[in-house]
């Protein structure tokens, strides 16, 4: 609330979260030791603000707009994006190395297919 456009910062958001629990919500002490927000959208919003969330969502919009003619690659693109967008609600998937590696691999595969289809 104090920094809606630019957020609180990469590490400061959790410190502010813990301070808020100590001062305003002492009955929620059980979640004070969380290392992240368990919601990717909320995590990005508190860290980087509305501007950061806009650019984060823009990445997925740009991936969805990759023109691929092969139906199997196109289906893979939409299924993976759907799973990510729903999965971000309950977990910060991009805080895990495997999730980032899988994202990088699949986006690379989609971009390679796009290049093969549009190069000829």
PDB file of N, CA and C in Angstrom, residues 3 10-12 20 23 25 30 37 42 45 54-55 64 66-67 77 81 112 118-119:
ATOM      1  N   UNK A   3       3.896   1.573  -1.422  1.00  0.00           N
ATOM      2  CA  UNK A   3       4.609   1.708  -2.701  1.00  0.00           C
ATOM      3  C   UNK A   3       3.872   0.930  -3.785  1.00  0.00           C
ATOM      4  N   UNK A  10      12.843  -6.468  -3.497  1.00  0.00           N
ATOM      5  CA  UNK A  10      12.944  -7.922  -3.562  1.00  0.00           C
ATOM      6  C   UNK A  10      12.977  -8.561  -2.173  1.00  0.00           C
ATOM      7  N   UNK A  11      13.710  -8.018  -1.239  1.00  0.00           N
ATOM      8  CA  UNK A  11      13.777  -8.612   0.101  1.00  0.00           C
ATOM      9  C   UNK A  11      12.960  -7.835   1.122  1.00  0.00           C
ATOM     10  N   UNK A  12      12.734  -6.571   0.867  1.00  0.00           N
ATOM     11  CA  UNK A  12      12.035  -5.743   1.842  1.00  0.00           C
ATOM     12  C   UNK A  12      10.559  -6.114   1.988  1.00  0.00           C
ATOM     13  N   UNK A  20       4.297  -6.082   9.742  1.00  0.00           N
ATOM     14  CA  UNK A  20       2.846  -5.893   9.742  1.00  0.00           C
ATOM     15  C   UNK A  20       2.158  -6.936  10.613  1.00  0.00           C
ATOM     16  N   UNK A  23       2.770  -5.990  14.339  1.00  0.00           N
ATOM     17  CA  UNK A  23       2.090  -4.804  14.843  1.00  0.00           C
ATOM     18  C   UNK A  23       0.569  -4.871  14.727  1.00  0.00           C
ATOM     19  N   UNK A  25      -1.456  -7.638  13.178  1.00  0.00           N
ATOM     20  CA  UNK A  25      -2.131  -8.933  13.151  1.00  0.00           C
ATOM     21  C   UNK A  25      -1.388  -9.975  13.986  1.00  0.00           C
ATOM     22  N   UNK A  30       1.439 -17.601  13.203  1.00  0.00           N
ATOM     23  CA  UNK A  30       1.811 -18.891  12.633  1.00  0.00           C
ATOM     24  C   UNK A  30       2.355 -18.765  11.211  1.00  0.00           C
ATOM     25  N   UNK A  37       5.308 -15.531  -0.243  1.00  0.00           N
ATOM     26  CA  UNK A  37       3.866 -15.295  -0.079  1.00  0.00           C
ATOM     27  C   UNK A  37       2.974 -16.467  -0.491  1.00  0.00           C
ATOM     28  N   UNK A  42       0.934 -12.151  -6.044  1.00  0.00           N
ATOM     29  CA  UNK A  42       1.074 -11.306  -4.855  1.00  0.00           C
ATOM     30  C   UNK A  42       2.546 -11.043  -4.544  1.00  0.00           C
ATOM     31  N   UNK A  45       3.719  -8.484  -7.057  1.00  0.00           N
ATOM     32  CA  UNK A  45       3.080  -7.208  -6.761  1.00  0.00           C
ATOM     33  C   UNK A  45       3.716  -6.516  -5.565  1.00  0.00           C
ATOM     34  N   UNK A  54       2.829  -5.855 -14.329  1.00  0.00           N
ATOM     35  CA  UNK A  54       2.484  -5.639 -15.733  1.00  0.00           C
ATOM     36  C   UNK A  54       3.513  -6.303 -16.646  1.00  0.00           C
ATOM     37  N   UNK A  55       4.806  -6.098 -16.375  1.00  0.00           N
ATOM     38  CA  UNK A  55       5.841  -6.704 -17.206  1.00  0.00           C
ATOM     39  C   UNK A  55       5.878  -8.221 -17.049  1.00  0.00           C
ATOM     40  N   UNK A  64       2.104 -16.259 -25.515  1.00  0.00           N
ATOM     41  CA  UNK A  64       0.832 -16.719 -26.095  1.00  0.00           C
ATOM     42  C   UNK A  64       0.673 -16.229 -27.528  1.00  0.00           C
ATOM     43  N   UNK A  66       3.040 -16.084 -29.811  1.00  0.00           N
ATOM     44  CA  UNK A  66       3.975 -16.709 -30.747  1.00  0.00           C
ATOM     45  C   UNK A  66       3.155 -17.498 -31.762  1.00  0.00           C
ATOM     46  N   UNK A  67       3.334 -17.185 -33.031  1.00  0.00           N
ATOM     47  CA  UNK A  67       2.572 -17.841 -34.100  1.00  0.00           C
ATOM     48  C   UNK A  67       3.220 -19.182 -34.455  1.00  0.00           C
ATOM     49  N   UNK A  77       1.786 -25.131 -25.999  1.00  0.00           N
ATOM     50  CA  UNK A  77       1.967 -23.751 -25.548  1.00  0.00           C
ATOM     51  C   UNK A  77       0.801 -23.314 -24.661  1.00  0.00           C
ATOM     52  N   UNK A  81       0.924 -22.662 -20.551  1.00  0.00           N
ATOM     53  CA  UNK A  81       0.602 -21.328 -20.034  1.00  0.00           C
ATOM     54  C   UNK A  81      -0.589 -21.379 -19.079  1.00  0.00           C
ATOM     55  N   UNK A 112      12.083 -22.139 -31.203  1.00  0.00           N
ATOM     56  CA  UNK A 112      12.755 -22.893 -32.267  1.00  0.00           C
ATOM     57  C   UNK A 112      11.746 -23.369 -33.303  1.00  0.00           C
ATOM     58  N   UNK A 118       8.801 -20.358 -39.891  1.00  0.00           N
ATOM     59  CA  UNK A 118       8.781 -19.072 -40.570  1.00  0.00           C
ATOM     60  C   UNK A 118      10.081 -18.747 -41.326  1.00  0.00           C
ATOM     61  N   UNK A 119      11.057 -19.640 -41.277  1.00  0.00           N
ATOM     62  CA  UNK A 119      12.316 -19.393 -41.956  1.00  0.00           C
ATOM     63  C   UNK A 119      12.262 -19.812 -43.418  1.00  0.00           C
TER      64      UNK A 119
END
